[in-house]
Tab-separated table of C-alpha atoms in Angstrom:
chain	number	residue	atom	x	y	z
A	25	UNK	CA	33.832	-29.534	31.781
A	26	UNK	CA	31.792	-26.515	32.859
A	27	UNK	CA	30.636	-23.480	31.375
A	28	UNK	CA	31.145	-20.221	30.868
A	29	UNK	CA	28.422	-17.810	30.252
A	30	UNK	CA	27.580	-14.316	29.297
A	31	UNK	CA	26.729	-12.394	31.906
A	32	UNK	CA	23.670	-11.158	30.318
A	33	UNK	CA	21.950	-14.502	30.851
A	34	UNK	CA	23.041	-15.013	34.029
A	35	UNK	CA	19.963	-15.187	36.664
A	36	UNK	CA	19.985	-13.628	39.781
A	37	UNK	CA	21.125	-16.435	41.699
A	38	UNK	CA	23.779	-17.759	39.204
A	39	UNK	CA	25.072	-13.672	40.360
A	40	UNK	CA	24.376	-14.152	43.588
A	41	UNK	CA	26.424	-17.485	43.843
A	42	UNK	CA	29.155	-15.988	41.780
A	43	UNK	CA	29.697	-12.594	43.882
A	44	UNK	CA	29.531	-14.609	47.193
A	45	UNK	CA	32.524	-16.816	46.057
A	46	UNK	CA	34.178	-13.929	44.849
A	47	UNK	CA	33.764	-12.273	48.249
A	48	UNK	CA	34.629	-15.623	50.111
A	49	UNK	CA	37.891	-15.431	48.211
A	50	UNK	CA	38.820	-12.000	49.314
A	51	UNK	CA	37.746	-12.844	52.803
A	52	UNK	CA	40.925	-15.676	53.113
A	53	UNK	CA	43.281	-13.809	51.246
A	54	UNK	CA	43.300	-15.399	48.148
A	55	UNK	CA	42.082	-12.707	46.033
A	56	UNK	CA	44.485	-10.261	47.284
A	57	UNK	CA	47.549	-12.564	45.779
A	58	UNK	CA	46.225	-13.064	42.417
A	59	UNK	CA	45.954	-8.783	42.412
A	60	UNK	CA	49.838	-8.780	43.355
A	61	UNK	CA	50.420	-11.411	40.594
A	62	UNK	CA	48.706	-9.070	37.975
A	63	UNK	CA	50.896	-6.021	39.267
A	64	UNK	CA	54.225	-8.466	39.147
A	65	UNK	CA	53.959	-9.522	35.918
A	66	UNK	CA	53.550	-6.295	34.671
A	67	UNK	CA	56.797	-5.181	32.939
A	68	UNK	CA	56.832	-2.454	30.101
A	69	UNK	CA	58.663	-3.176	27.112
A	70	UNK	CA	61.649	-1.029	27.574
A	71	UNK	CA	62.729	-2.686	30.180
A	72	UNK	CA	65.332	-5.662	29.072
A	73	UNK	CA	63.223	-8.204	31.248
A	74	UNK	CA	61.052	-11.349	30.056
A	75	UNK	CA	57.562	-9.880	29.545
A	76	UNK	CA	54.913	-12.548	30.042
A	77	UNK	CA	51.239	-11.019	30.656
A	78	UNK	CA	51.333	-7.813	28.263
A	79	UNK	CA	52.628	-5.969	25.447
A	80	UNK	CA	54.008	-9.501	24.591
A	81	UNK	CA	52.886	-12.630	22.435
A	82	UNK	CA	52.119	-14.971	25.396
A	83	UNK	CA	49.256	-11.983	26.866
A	84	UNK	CA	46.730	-14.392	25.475
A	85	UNK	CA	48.173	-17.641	26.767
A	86	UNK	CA	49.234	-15.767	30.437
A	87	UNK	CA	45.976	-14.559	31.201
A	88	UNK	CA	44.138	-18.001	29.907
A	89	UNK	CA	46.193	-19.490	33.087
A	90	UNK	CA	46.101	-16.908	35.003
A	91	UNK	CA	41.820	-16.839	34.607
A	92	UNK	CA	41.928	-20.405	35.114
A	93	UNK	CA	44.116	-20.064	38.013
A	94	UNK	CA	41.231	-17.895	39.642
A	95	UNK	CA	38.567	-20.081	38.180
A	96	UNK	CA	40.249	-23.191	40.190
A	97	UNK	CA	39.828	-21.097	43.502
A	98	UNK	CA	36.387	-19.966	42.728
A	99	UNK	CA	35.066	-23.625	42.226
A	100	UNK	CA	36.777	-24.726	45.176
A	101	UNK	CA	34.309	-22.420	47.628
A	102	UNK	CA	31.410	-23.240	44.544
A	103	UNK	CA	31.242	-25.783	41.808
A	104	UNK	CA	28.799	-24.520	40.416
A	105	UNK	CA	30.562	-21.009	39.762
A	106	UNK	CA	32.630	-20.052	36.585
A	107	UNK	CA	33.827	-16.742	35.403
A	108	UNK	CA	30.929	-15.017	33.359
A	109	UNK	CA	32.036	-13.207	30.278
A	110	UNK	CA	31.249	-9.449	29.316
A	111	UNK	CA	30.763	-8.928	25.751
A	112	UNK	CA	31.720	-4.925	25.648
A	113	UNK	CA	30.926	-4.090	22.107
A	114	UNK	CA	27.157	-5.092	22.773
A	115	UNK	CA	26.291	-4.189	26.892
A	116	UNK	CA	27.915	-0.810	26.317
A	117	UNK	CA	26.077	1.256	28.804
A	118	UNK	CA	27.199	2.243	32.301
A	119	UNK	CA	23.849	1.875	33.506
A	120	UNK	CA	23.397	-2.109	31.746
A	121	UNK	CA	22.939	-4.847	34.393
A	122	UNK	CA	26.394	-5.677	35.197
A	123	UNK	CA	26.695	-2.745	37.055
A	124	UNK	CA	23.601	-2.969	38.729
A	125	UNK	CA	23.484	-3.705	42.889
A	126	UNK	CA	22.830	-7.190	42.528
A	127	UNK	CA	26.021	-7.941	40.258
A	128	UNK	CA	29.376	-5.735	40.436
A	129	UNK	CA	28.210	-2.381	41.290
A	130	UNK	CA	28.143	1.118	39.618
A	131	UNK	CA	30.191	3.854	38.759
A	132	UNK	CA	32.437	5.792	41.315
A	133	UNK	CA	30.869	9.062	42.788
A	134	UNK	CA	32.339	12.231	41.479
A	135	UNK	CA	34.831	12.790	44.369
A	136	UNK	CA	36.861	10.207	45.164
A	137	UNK	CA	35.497	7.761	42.580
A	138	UNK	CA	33.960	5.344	45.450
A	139	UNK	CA	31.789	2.457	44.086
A	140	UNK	CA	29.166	3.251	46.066
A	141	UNK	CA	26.577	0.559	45.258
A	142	UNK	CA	26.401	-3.366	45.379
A	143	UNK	CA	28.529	-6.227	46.840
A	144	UNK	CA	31.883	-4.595	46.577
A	145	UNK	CA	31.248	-1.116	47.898
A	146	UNK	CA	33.546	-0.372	50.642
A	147	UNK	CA	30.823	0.550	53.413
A	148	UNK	CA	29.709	-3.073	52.803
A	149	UNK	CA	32.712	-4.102	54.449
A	150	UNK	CA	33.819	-7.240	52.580
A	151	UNK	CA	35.819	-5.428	49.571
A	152	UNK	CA	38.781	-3.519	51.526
A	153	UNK	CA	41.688	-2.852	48.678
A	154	UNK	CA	45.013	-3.667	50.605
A	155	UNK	CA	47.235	-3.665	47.050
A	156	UNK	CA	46.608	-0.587	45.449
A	157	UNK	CA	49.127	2.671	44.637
A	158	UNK	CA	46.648	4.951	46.366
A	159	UNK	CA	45.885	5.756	50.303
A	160	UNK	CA	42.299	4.769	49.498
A	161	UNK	CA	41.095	1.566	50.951
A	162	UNK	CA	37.982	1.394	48.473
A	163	UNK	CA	37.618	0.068	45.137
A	164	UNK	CA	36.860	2.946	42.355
A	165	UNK	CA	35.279	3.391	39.125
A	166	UNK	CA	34.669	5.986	36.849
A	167	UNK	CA	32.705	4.115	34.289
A	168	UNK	CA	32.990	6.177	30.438
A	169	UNK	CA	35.450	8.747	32.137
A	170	UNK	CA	32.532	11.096	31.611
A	171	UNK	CA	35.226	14.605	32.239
A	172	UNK	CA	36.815	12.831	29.201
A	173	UNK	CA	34.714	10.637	27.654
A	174	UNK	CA	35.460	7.280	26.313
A	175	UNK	CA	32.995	5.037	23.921
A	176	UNK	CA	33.961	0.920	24.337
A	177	UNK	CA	35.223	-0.960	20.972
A	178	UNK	CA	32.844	-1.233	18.753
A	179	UNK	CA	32.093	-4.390	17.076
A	180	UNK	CA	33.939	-3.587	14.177
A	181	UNK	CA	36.646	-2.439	15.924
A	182	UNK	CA	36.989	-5.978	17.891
A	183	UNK	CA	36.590	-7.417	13.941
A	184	UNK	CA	39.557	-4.774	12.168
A	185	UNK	CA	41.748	-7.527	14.665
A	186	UNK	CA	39.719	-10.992	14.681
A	187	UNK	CA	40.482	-10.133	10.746
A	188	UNK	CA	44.308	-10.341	11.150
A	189	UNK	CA	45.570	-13.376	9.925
A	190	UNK	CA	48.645	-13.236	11.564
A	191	UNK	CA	49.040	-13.618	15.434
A	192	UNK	CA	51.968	-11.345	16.303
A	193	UNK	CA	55.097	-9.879	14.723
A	194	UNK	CA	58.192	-8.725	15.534
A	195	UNK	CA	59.509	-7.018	17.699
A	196	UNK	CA	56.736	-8.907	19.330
A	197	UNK	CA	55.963	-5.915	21.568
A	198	UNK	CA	53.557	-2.598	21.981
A	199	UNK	CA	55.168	-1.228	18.858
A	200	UNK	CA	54.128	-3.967	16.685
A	201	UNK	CA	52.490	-2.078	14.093
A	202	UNK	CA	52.881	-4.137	10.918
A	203	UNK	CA	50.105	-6.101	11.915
A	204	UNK	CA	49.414	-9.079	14.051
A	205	UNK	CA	46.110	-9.927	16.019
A	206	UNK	CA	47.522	-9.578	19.312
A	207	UNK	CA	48.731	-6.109	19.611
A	208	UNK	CA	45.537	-5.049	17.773
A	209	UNK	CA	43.413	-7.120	20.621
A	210	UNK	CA	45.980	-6.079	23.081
A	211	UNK	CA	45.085	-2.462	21.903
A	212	UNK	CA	48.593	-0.488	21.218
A	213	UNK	CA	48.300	-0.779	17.918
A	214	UNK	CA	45.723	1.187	16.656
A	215	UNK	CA	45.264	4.621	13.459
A	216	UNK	CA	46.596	7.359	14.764
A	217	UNK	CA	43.716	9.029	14.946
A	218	UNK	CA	42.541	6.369	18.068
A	219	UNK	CA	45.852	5.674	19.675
A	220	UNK	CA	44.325	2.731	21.664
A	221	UNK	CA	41.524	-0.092	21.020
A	222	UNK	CA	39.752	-3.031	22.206
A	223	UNK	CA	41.422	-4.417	25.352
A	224	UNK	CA	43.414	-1.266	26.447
A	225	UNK	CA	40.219	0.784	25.772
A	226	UNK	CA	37.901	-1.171	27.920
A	227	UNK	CA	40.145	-0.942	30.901
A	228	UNK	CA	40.261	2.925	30.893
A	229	UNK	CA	36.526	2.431	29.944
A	230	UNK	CA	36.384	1.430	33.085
A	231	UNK	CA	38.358	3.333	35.014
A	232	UNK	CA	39.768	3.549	38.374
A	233	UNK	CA	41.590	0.572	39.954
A	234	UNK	CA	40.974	-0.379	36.127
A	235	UNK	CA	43.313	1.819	34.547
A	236	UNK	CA	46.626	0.160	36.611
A	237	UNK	CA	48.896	-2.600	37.303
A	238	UNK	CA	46.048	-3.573	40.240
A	239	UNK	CA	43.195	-4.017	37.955
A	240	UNK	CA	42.182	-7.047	39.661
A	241	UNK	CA	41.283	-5.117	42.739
A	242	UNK	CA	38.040	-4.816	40.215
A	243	UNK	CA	36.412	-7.616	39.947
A	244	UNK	CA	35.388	-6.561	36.498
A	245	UNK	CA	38.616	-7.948	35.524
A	246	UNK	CA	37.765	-11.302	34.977
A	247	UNK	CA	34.417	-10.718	33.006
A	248	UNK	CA	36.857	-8.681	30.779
A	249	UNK	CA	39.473	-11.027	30.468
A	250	UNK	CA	36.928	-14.174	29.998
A	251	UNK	CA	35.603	-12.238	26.637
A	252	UNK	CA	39.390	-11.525	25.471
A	253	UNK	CA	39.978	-15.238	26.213
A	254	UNK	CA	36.825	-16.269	23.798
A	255	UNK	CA	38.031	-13.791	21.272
A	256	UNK	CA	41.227	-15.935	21.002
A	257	UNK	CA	38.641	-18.917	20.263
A	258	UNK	CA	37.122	-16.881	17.841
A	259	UNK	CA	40.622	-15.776	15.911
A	260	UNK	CA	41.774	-19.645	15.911
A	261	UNK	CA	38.420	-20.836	14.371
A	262	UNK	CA	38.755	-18.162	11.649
A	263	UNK	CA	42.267	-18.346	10.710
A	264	UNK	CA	42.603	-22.462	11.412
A	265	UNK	CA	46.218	-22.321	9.196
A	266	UNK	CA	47.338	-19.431	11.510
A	267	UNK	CA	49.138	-20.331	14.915
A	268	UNK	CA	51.028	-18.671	17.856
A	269	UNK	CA	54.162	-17.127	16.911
A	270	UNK	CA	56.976	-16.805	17.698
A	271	UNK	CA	56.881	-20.692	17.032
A	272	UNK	CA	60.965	-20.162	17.906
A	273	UNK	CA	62.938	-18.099	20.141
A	274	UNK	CA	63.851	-15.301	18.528
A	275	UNK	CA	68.023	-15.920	17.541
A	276	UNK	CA	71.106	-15.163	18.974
A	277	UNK	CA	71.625	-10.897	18.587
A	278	UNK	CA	67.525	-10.452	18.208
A	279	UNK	CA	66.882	-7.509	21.228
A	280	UNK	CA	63.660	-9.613	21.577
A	281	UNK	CA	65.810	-12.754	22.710
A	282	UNK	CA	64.667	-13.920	26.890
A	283	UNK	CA	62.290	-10.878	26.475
A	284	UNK	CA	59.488	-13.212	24.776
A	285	UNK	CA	57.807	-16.701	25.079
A	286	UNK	CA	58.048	-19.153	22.145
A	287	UNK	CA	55.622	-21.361	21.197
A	288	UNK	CA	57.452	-24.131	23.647
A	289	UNK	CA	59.000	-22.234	26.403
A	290	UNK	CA	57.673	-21.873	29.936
A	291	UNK	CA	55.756	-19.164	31.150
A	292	UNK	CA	55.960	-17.471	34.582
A	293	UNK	CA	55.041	-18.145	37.700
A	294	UNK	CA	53.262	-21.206	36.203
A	295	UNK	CA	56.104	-23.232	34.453
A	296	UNK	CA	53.410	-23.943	31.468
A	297	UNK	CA	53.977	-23.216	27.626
A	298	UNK	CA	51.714	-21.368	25.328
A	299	UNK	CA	51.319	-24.931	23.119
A	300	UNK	CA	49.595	-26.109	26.457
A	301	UNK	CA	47.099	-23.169	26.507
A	302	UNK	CA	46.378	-22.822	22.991
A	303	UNK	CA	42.884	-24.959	23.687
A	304	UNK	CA	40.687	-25.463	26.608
A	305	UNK	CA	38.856	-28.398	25.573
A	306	UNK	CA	38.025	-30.524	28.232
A	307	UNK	CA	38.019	-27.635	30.995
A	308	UNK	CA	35.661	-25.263	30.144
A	309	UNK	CA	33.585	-23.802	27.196
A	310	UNK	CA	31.765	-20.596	26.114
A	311	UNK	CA	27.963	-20.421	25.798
B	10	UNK	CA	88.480	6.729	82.565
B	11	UNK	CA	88.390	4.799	85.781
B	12	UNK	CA	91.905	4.666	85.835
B	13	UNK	CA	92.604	8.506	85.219
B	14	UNK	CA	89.940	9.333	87.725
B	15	UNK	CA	91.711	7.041	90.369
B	16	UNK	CA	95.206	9.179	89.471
B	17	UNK	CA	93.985	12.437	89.693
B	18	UNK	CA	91.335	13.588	92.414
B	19	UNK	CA	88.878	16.275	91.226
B	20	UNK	CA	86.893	18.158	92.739
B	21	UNK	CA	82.945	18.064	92.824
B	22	UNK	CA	82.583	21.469	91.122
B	23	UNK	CA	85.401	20.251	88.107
B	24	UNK	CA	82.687	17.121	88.160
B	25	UNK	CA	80.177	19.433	87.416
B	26	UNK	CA	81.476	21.683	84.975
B	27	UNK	CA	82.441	18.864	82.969
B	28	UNK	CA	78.575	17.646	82.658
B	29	UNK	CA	77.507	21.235	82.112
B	30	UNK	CA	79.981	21.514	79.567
B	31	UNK	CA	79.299	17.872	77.706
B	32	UNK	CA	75.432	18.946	78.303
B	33	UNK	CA	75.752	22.410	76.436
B	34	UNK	CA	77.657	20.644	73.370
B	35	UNK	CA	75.358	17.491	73.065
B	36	UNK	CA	72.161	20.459	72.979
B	37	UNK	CA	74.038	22.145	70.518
B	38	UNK	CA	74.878	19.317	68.532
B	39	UNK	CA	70.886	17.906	69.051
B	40	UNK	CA	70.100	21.521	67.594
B	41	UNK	CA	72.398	21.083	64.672
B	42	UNK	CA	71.526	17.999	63.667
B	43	UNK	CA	68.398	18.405	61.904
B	44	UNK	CA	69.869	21.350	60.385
B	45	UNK	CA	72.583	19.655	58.812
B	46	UNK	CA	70.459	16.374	58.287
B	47	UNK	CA	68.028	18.326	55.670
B	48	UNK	CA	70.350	20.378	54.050
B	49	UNK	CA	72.576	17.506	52.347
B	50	UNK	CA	69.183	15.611	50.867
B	51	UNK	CA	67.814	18.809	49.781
B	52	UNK	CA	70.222	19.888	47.648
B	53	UNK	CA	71.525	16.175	46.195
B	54	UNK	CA	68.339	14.384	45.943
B	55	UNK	CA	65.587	17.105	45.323
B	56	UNK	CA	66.961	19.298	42.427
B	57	UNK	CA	65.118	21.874	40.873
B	58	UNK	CA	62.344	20.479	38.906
B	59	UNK	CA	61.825	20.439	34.824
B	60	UNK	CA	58.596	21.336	35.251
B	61	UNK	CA	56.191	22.126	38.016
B	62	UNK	CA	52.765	23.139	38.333
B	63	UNK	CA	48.923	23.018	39.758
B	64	UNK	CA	46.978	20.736	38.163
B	65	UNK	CA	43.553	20.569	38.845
B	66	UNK	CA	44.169	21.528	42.382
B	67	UNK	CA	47.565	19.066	42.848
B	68	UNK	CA	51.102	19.750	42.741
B	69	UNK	CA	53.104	18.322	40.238
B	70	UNK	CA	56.465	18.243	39.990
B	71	UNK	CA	59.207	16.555	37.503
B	72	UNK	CA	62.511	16.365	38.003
B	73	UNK	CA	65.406	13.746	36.786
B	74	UNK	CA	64.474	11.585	40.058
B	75	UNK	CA	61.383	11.253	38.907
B	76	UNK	CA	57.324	12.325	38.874
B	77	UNK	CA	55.548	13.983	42.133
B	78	UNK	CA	51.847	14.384	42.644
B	79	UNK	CA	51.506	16.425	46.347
B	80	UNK	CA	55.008	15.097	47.004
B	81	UNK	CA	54.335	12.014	46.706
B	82	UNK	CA	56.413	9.545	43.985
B	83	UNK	CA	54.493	8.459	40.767
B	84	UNK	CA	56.033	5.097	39.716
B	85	UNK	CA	56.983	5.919	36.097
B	86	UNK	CA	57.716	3.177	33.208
B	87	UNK	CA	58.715	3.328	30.101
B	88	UNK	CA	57.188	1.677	26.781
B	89	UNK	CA	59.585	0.301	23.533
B	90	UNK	CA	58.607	4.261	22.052
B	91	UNK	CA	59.730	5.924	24.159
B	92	UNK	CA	56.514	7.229	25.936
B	93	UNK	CA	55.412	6.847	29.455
B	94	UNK	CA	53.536	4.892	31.577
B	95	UNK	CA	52.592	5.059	35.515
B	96	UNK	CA	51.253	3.025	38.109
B	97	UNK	CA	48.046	4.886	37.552
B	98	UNK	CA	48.044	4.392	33.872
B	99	UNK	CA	49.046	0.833	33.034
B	100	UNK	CA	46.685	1.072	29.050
B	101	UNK	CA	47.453	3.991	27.931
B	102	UNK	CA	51.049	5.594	27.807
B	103	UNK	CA	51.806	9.693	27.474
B	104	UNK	CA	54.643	11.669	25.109
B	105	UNK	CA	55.882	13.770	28.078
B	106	UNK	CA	56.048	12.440	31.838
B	107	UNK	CA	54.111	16.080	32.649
B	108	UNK	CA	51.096	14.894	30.545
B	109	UNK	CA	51.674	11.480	32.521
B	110	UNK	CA	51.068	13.191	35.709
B	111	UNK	CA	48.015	15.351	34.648
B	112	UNK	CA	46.417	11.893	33.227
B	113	UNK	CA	46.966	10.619	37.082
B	114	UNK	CA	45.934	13.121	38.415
B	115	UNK	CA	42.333	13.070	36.125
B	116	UNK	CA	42.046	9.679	36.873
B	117	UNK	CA	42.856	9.606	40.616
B	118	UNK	CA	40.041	12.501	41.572
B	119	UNK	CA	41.159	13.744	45.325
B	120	UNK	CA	43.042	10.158	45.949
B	121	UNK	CA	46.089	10.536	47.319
B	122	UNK	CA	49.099	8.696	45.743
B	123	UNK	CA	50.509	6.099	48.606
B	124	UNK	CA	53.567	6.813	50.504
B	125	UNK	CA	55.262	3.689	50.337
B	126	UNK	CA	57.401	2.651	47.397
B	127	UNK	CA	55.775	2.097	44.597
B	128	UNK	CA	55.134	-1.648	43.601
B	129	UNK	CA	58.023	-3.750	42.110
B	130	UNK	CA	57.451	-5.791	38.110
B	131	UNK	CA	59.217	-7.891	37.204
């Protein structure tokens, strides 16, 4: 049982400890496959293919393992590492001390969107990108899209879907509007007037390798992800008479039928079912 | 061959007209080549495109094949809408595949989409 913690009370060394595994990873290749997993498992919901890690019930469950996955390879170069959470409706500034040298870096330059500062900038020469869309071998940013600019959720933004008491709907997809706390979280469903919210938002927030199927490429990732993980925690302790649904496949004739996980099927490339993921008690908790 | 040359004798200069000869075609046919090599993909795989324009300083093209920023492919999806995402733009999809390609192109800066297919889901 360790802990995870927000990176605001992280000391220097606790960063220090955590950006060297992080690098140590990258240096044996590790990192590199868990970016081409992200991209894999990527599949848009037209397409008549099972859709595990987004616009899908199971993005909750899939990126619990999928974190923990990483978290296993972290504590194997550190024990005493775990993935630090970023709370983005309260360290909203681009300037806040996550993105400062001694943690994860700034902003891109202007240009080319090059992280210029900190561990991972490129002309450090332990953070090449070798899975990315673009000729550029260096990670980018453009932190608030300032040409367009972009404000993260707010906290009652992140509440409008903690508040849902239902976990998904049909079709179980990026068009489920009718309600559900996952596609709201997820952030396609959303007024009109916003078009996207809370987890979609904080990715183009963020910007750059962000914005795509490589997000991992920013190590930003995980902080992100680790808060949408305890945000499950915090739907499940206010709705305790709510669960994951679909709790069944959906029947025979259903378009949504092998394109979704049920409650008890396995998930991609991990063979594990959402009922295994649904707690983490035991493994790890959030201070 | 051998056997025809052993029937009838030639002479050295029919020897060398006959290399000239083969020489002269196989230029020709090395200077054809590339002609007849780009016309065929030109006209069946690059069709006029629906729209094209300059963007912020890059070329954008779409066509039924697909979306190009400098020439270079855009890997396009599709969401349950209807609307459009890219390898760029994973969060956030687009009505039109041309406001797909401007959104790339505002969040790539002067990047330069990568040559190589674009990566595989699924």
């Amino acid at each position: 049982m360790y802990t995870r913690q927000n990176q605001k009370d992280l000391t220097s060394a606790q960063k220090k400890r955590f950006t060297a595994a992080v690098l140590e990873l990258k240096r044996d290749g590790t990192y590199d496959a868990f970016v081409r997993t992200h991209d894999k498992f990527f599949v848009p919901d037209r397409d008549r293919k099972l859709r595990v890690g987004h616009m899908s019930p199971s993005f909750f469950p899939w990126h619990r393992r999928y974190l923990l996955e990483f978290e296993k390879q972290l504590r194997a170069v550190d024990p005493g590492v775990s993935i630090p959470y970023w709370d983005w409706t309260t360290d909203t500034s681009p300037v806040s001390s996550l993105w400062a040298d001694d943690f994860l870096g700034g902003t891109g330059r202007t240009a080319d969107r090059q992280v210029m500062t900190g561990p991972f900038a490129y002309d450090k020469g332990n953070w090449t990108v070798t899975v990315g869309i673009t000729e550029s071998r260096f990670l980018t940013r453009n932190l608030g899209r300032p040409q367009n600019p972009i404000a993260l959720p707010t906290p009652a933004e992140l509440q409008w879907a903690v508040d849902d008491p239902v976990y998904d709907v049909a079709p179980w997809d990026s068009t489920a509007t009718g309600g559900g706390f996952r596609n709201k979280l997820e952030g396609w469903a959303a007024p009109r007037s916003e078009r996207w919210r809370n987890h979609n938002k904080v990715h183009q927030w963020i910007g750059g390798h962000m914005t795509g199927g490589t997000a991992p490429n920013d190590p930003a990732f995980w902080l992100h992800h680790a808060f949408v993980d305890l945000i499950w925690d915090r739907w499940q302790r206010k709705h305790p008479r709510s669960g994951y649904l679909p709790a069944v496949p959906p029947s025979l004739g259903d378009p949504q039928r092998g394109r979704v996980i049920a409650l008890d099927e396995p998930m991609p490339p991990w063979d594990v079912t959402p009922r295994e993921l649904l707690g983490h008690d035991g493994l790890y908790r959030y201070a | 061959m051998s056997a025809a040359s052993a029937a009838v004798p030639v002479t050295r200069r029919a020897v060398l007209r006959t290399a000239f000869t083969a020489a002269v075609l196989a230029g020709t046919a090395a200077a054809l080549g590339p002609v007849l090599r780009s016309r065929r993909p030109r006209q069946t795989l690059t069709p006029a495109p629906l729209a094209e324009e300059t963007y912020r300083g890059r070329h954008i093209a779409v066509d039924r094949a697909g979306v190009r920023i400098d020439g270079r492919p855009l890997h396009v999806m599709r969401r349950a809408d209807g609307s459009y995402l890219s390898g760029v733009n994973h969060f956030q999809s687009y009505p039109t595949r041309l406001e797909l390609a401007r959104a790339a192109v505002d969040e790539l800066g002067s990047a330069q989409l990568a040559l190589a297919s674009a990566p595989h889901h699924g």
